[in-house]
């Protein structure tokens, strides 16, 4: 008798919690507008944040904290990124429905879900097999059908499906990953944290123009787990 209203109530709270998370992200964007060069993110990105249940990508014990604007542990020494960072990186990718996206660092799959809300086809690579499997299960449970998964080293990209309109790297690269730049389409863009672990990392945007010229723009100081180098 109690189950039904309790479940409904919890679902309602999740929707309210996501709305206040969006408000929190918008506030932090305004506070960091000097870096971002804008005071507001694309409303489509905020709609994707509203649409994706972040709690579904976390262990049960962390679900109560799912809608705080904080990174959280996902095991294996890795973290689900802070929602503000997910929103800022996604916004910088300028995604449209017809685009192909490569993601390095599937992790929990939360960022993958946001990408799948906004673009056409998502290709995502994760080095820790157990994380990839959990993410695949969580994303399938949410009904996403436009994602391809690979377990391996993302430094090499996924040349079979290149070129990509957008590439997102969710772990900090020590230097610019050349293979990923090669796999960017002309007119495409990559967003990645660049710099040593524990040192100064910068969120970078890399644009490849219509004739293949590369333009790098520093966006924001950040703190990410390292992109594991290929061994
Ligand atoms: N977007 C994820 C972030 C996870 S943290 C989320 O929000 O949940 C970064 C992830 O990158 C980790 O899961 C880590 O295992 C993975 N990673 C690190 N180096 C990698 C590499 N060389 N190739 C692929 N994945 C890598």
Tab-separated table of C-alpha atoms and ligand atoms in Angstrom:
chain	number	residue	atom	x	y	z
A	1	UNK	CA	0.000	0.000	0.000
A	2	UNK	CA	2.786	2.420	0.888
A	3	UNK	CA	5.141	1.522	-1.955
A	4	UNK	CA	3.349	3.384	-4.693
A	5	UNK	CA	3.066	6.845	-3.065
A	6	UNK	CA	6.591	6.560	-1.622
A	7	UNK	CA	8.071	5.811	-5.057
A	8	UNK	CA	6.125	8.659	-6.645
A	9	UNK	CA	7.297	10.986	-3.946
A	10	UNK	CA	10.930	9.994	-4.487
A	11	UNK	CA	10.654	10.500	-8.239
A	12	UNK	CA	9.153	13.908	-7.607
A	13	UNK	CA	12.068	14.787	-5.323
A	14	UNK	CA	14.570	13.750	-7.987
A	15	UNK	CA	12.960	16.138	-10.467
A	16	UNK	CA	13.047	18.943	-7.898
A	17	UNK	CA	16.631	18.039	-6.989
A	18	UNK	CA	17.695	18.206	-10.652
A	19	UNK	CA	16.028	21.599	-11.006
A	20	UNK	CA	17.990	22.964	-8.058
A	21	UNK	CA	21.164	21.397	-9.481
A	22	UNK	CA	20.535	23.309	-12.726
A	23	UNK	CA	20.086	26.518	-10.695
A	24	UNK	CA	23.375	25.779	-8.895
A	25	UNK	CA	25.178	25.224	-12.235
A	26	UNK	CA	23.747	28.468	-13.628
A	27	UNK	CA	24.967	30.330	-10.532
A	28	UNK	CA	28.500	28.892	-10.875
A	29	UNK	CA	28.527	29.750	-14.589
A	30	UNK	CA	27.700	33.377	-13.735
A	31	UNK	CA	30.470	33.383	-11.111
A	32	UNK	CA	33.021	32.051	-13.616
A	33	UNK	CA	31.864	34.046	-16.646
A	34	UNK	CA	35.224	35.842	-16.817
A	35	UNK	CA	36.792	32.481	-17.726
A	36	UNK	CA	33.940	31.135	-19.806
A	37	UNK	CA	33.334	34.319	-21.791
A	38	UNK	CA	29.597	33.860	-21.286
A	39	UNK	CA	27.126	34.177	-18.425
A	40	UNK	CA	24.730	31.470	-19.640
A	41	UNK	CA	25.100	27.991	-21.085
A	42	UNK	CA	23.124	26.657	-24.050
A	43	UNK	CA	19.589	25.882	-22.754
A	44	UNK	CA	19.791	22.482	-24.518
A	45	UNK	CA	22.675	21.521	-22.214
A	46	UNK	CA	20.656	22.509	-19.138
A	47	UNK	CA	17.687	20.494	-20.471
A	48	UNK	CA	19.965	17.448	-20.768
A	49	UNK	CA	21.082	17.923	-17.136
A	50	UNK	CA	17.385	18.033	-16.157
A	51	UNK	CA	16.641	14.910	-18.197
A	52	UNK	CA	19.396	12.567	-16.987
A	53	UNK	CA	18.966	10.925	-13.545
A	54	UNK	CA	22.517	11.240	-12.161
A	55	UNK	CA	21.627	8.944	-9.247
A	56	UNK	CA	21.278	6.049	-11.708
A	57	UNK	CA	25.041	6.247	-12.381
A	58	UNK	CA	26.100	6.037	-8.733
A	59	UNK	CA	26.376	3.333	-6.071
A	60	UNK	CA	23.256	3.096	-3.862
A	61	UNK	CA	25.177	4.533	-0.905
A	62	UNK	CA	25.871	7.785	-2.823
A	63	UNK	CA	22.436	8.288	-4.358
A	64	UNK	CA	21.410	10.727	-1.619
A	65	UNK	CA	24.198	13.041	-2.791
A	66	UNK	CA	23.605	12.610	-6.534
A	67	UNK	CA	22.181	16.104	-7.143
A	68	UNK	CA	24.790	18.096	-5.286
A	69	UNK	CA	27.135	19.999	-7.547
A	70	UNK	CA	30.106	17.867	-6.467
A	71	UNK	CA	32.320	15.103	-7.909
A	72	UNK	CA	31.833	11.709	-6.209
A	73	UNK	CA	33.753	8.442	-6.059
A	74	UNK	CA	32.826	5.732	-8.568
A	75	UNK	CA	35.432	3.238	-7.308
A	76	UNK	CA	38.720	2.158	-8.939
A	77	UNK	CA	40.230	5.476	-7.794
A	78	UNK	CA	37.994	7.350	-10.260
A	79	UNK	CA	35.322	10.031	-9.886
A	80	UNK	CA	32.116	11.100	-11.585
A	81	UNK	CA	32.825	14.704	-12.625
A	82	UNK	CA	31.207	17.706	-10.968
A	83	UNK	CA	27.937	18.536	-12.793
A	84	UNK	CA	29.085	22.142	-13.436
A	85	UNK	CA	32.163	20.775	-15.239
A	86	UNK	CA	30.039	18.287	-17.225
A	87	UNK	CA	27.774	21.176	-18.262
A	88	UNK	CA	30.642	23.521	-19.200
A	89	UNK	CA	32.476	20.856	-21.231
A	90	UNK	CA	29.288	19.783	-23.021
A	91	UNK	CA	28.395	23.402	-23.784
A	92	UNK	CA	31.835	23.960	-25.345
A	93	UNK	CA	31.237	21.004	-27.707
A	94	UNK	CA	28.292	22.807	-29.375
A	95	UNK	CA	26.560	19.515	-30.170
A	96	UNK	CA	23.768	18.995	-32.661
A	97	UNK	CA	21.632	15.917	-33.322
A	98	UNK	CA	23.451	14.887	-36.500
A	99	UNK	CA	26.935	14.783	-34.942
A	100	UNK	CA	29.306	11.975	-33.999
A	101	UNK	CA	31.120	12.259	-30.693
A	102	UNK	CA	34.128	10.434	-29.245
A	103	UNK	CA	34.399	10.342	-25.444
A	104	UNK	CA	37.582	9.242	-23.647
A	105	UNK	CA	36.894	8.097	-20.058
A	106	UNK	CA	33.400	6.566	-19.900
A	107	UNK	CA	33.658	6.310	-16.093
A	108	UNK	CA	30.164	6.181	-14.602
A	109	UNK	CA	28.499	6.850	-17.962
A	110	UNK	CA	26.808	10.044	-16.725
A	111	UNK	CA	28.630	12.353	-19.147
A	112	UNK	CA	27.983	9.758	-21.870
A	113	UNK	CA	24.232	10.040	-21.205
A	114	UNK	CA	24.362	13.840	-21.479
A	115	UNK	CA	26.160	13.482	-24.834
A	116	UNK	CA	23.627	10.890	-26.009
A	117	UNK	CA	20.814	13.359	-25.240
A	118	UNK	CA	22.319	15.982	-27.547
A	119	UNK	CA	24.218	14.271	-30.398
A	120	UNK	CA	23.591	11.505	-32.928
A	121	UNK	CA	26.109	8.766	-32.222
A	122	UNK	CA	28.451	8.437	-29.253
A	123	UNK	CA	31.636	6.342	-29.204
A	124	UNK	CA	33.084	5.988	-25.705
A	125	UNK	CA	36.330	4.406	-24.492
A	126	UNK	CA	37.189	3.405	-20.927
A	127	UNK	CA	40.355	1.727	-19.722
A	128	UNK	CA	38.842	0.049	-16.619
A	129	UNK	CA	36.687	-2.840	-17.881
A	130	UNK	CA	34.541	-3.008	-14.716
A	131	UNK	CA	33.609	0.699	-15.045
A	132	UNK	CA	32.724	0.272	-18.714
A	133	UNK	CA	30.481	-2.685	-17.879
A	134	UNK	CA	28.670	-0.778	-15.106
A	135	UNK	CA	28.235	2.231	-17.389
A	136	UNK	CA	26.885	0.025	-20.197
A	137	UNK	CA	24.298	-1.451	-17.821
A	138	UNK	CA	23.262	1.955	-16.442
A	139	UNK	CA	22.965	3.493	-19.923
A	140	UNK	CA	20.997	0.529	-21.270
A	141	UNK	CA	18.638	0.790	-18.280
A	142	UNK	CA	18.036	4.450	-19.210
A	143	UNK	CA	17.133	3.375	-22.755
A	144	UNK	CA	20.054	4.865	-24.715
A	145	UNK	CA	20.629	3.094	-28.018
A	146	UNK	CA	23.065	5.466	-29.755
A	147	UNK	CA	26.240	4.588	-27.818
A	148	UNK	CA	29.122	2.274	-28.782
A	149	UNK	CA	31.520	1.149	-26.031
A	150	UNK	CA	35.140	0.101	-26.102
A	151	UNK	CA	37.485	-1.041	-23.344
A	152	UNK	CA	41.025	0.152	-23.994
A	153	UNK	CA	43.396	3.088	-24.095
A	154	UNK	CA	41.692	6.246	-25.294
A	155	UNK	CA	44.984	7.947	-26.176
A	156	UNK	CA	44.832	6.166	-29.536
A	157	UNK	CA	41.224	7.244	-30.135
A	158	UNK	CA	38.946	4.966	-32.187
A	159	UNK	CA	40.174	5.427	-35.782
A	160	UNK	CA	37.597	3.034	-37.314
A	161	UNK	CA	34.776	5.521	-36.670
A	162	UNK	CA	36.716	8.772	-37.271
A	163	UNK	CA	36.372	11.595	-38.078
A	164	UNK	CA	34.421	12.950	-35.094
A	165	UNK	CA	32.594	16.275	-34.981
A	166	UNK	CA	33.413	16.509	-31.282
A	167	UNK	CA	35.825	14.797	-28.883
A	168	UNK	CA	35.654	15.034	-25.092
A	169	UNK	CA	38.378	13.768	-22.767
A	170	UNK	CA	37.280	13.420	-19.139
A	171	UNK	CA	40.726	12.730	-17.609
A	172	UNK	CA	43.740	15.066	-17.652
A	173	UNK	CA	46.214	14.538	-20.491
A	174	UNK	CA	49.862	15.427	-19.754
A	175	UNK	CA	50.259	16.662	-23.340
A	176	UNK	CA	48.023	17.241	-26.355
A	177	UNK	CA	46.948	13.806	-27.629
A	178	UNK	CA	47.966	13.930	-31.298
A	179	UNK	CA	45.949	10.875	-32.353
A	180	UNK	CA	42.767	12.544	-31.112
A	181	UNK	CA	43.493	15.769	-32.999
A	182	UNK	CA	44.023	13.649	-36.141
A	183	UNK	CA	40.583	12.065	-35.643
A	184	UNK	CA	38.784	15.428	-35.372
A	185	UNK	CA	36.684	16.377	-38.388
A	186	UNK	CA	37.394	19.672	-40.126
A	187	UNK	CA	35.165	22.181	-38.353
A	188	UNK	CA	35.231	19.894	-35.285
A	189	UNK	CA	36.245	20.602	-31.698
A	190	UNK	CA	37.782	18.812	-28.729
A	191	UNK	CA	37.490	19.704	-25.044
A	192	UNK	CA	40.030	18.289	-22.613
A	193	UNK	CA	41.805	18.979	-19.328
A	194	UNK	CA	45.523	19.412	-19.994
A	195	UNK	CA	48.367	19.320	-17.473
A	196	UNK	CA	50.016	17.165	-14.810
A	197	UNK	CA	48.126	15.523	-11.956
A	198	UNK	CA	48.390	17.649	-8.824
A	199	UNK	CA	49.802	20.505	-10.920
A	200	UNK	CA	48.003	23.218	-12.828
A	201	UNK	CA	45.527	21.743	-15.281
A	202	UNK	CA	43.666	23.842	-17.813
A	203	UNK	CA	40.428	22.938	-19.511
A	204	UNK	CA	41.282	23.470	-23.196
A	205	UNK	CA	39.178	23.793	-26.285
A	206	UNK	CA	40.857	22.717	-29.533
A	207	UNK	CA	39.200	23.766	-32.787
A	208	UNK	CA	40.057	22.339	-36.191
A	209	UNK	CA	38.914	24.797	-38.849
A	210	UNK	CA	37.601	24.113	-42.348
A	211	UNK	CA	41.123	23.864	-43.781
A	212	UNK	CA	42.481	21.754	-40.915
A	213	UNK	CA	44.219	24.502	-38.921
A	214	UNK	CA	44.304	23.961	-35.128
A	215	UNK	CA	43.401	26.723	-32.671
A	216	UNK	CA	43.815	26.071	-28.922
A	217	UNK	CA	41.924	28.130	-26.328
A	218	UNK	CA	42.414	27.889	-22.545
A	219	UNK	CA	39.044	27.953	-20.766
A	220	UNK	CA	39.272	27.258	-17.051
A	221	UNK	CA	41.647	25.921	-14.359
A	222	UNK	CA	40.430	22.428	-13.341
A	223	UNK	CA	41.395	19.318	-11.316
A	224	UNK	CA	40.897	15.942	-13.032
A	225	UNK	CA	42.161	12.405	-12.467
A	226	UNK	CA	44.994	11.625	-14.913
A	227	UNK	CA	44.524	10.152	-18.354
A	228	UNK	CA	46.461	6.915	-18.011
A	229	UNK	CA	49.289	6.811	-20.541
A	230	UNK	CA	49.421	3.929	-22.976
A	231	UNK	CA	51.701	1.165	-21.712
B	1	LIG	N1	33.039	11.118	-17.469
B	1	LIG	C1	33.273	10.279	-16.326
B	1	LIG	C2	34.601	10.684	-15.706
B	1	LIG	C3	35.291	9.567	-15.102
B	1	LIG	S1	36.888	9.974	-14.439
B	1	LIG	C4	32.160	10.446	-15.313
B	1	LIG	O1	31.696	11.580	-15.134
B	1	LIG	O2	31.791	9.467	-14.674
B	1	LIG	C5	37.936	9.633	-15.831
B	1	LIG	C6	37.804	8.264	-16.418
B	1	LIG	O3	38.802	8.141	-17.440
B	1	LIG	C7	38.051	7.114	-15.447
B	1	LIG	O4	36.978	6.226	-15.509
B	1	LIG	C8	39.339	6.479	-15.959
B	1	LIG	O5	39.406	5.086	-15.729
B	1	LIG	C9	39.294	6.813	-17.428
B	1	LIG	N2	40.592	6.810	-18.110
B	1	LIG	C10	41.787	7.217	-17.648
B	1	LIG	N3	42.751	7.068	-18.573
B	1	LIG	C11	42.140	6.548	-19.671
B	1	LIG	C12	42.611	6.168	-20.970
B	1	LIG	N4	43.891	6.304	-21.327
B	1	LIG	N5	41.713	5.665	-21.842
B	1	LIG	C13	40.394	5.532	-21.506
B	1	LIG	N6	39.902	5.871	-20.289
B	1	LIG	C14	40.764	6.374	-19.387
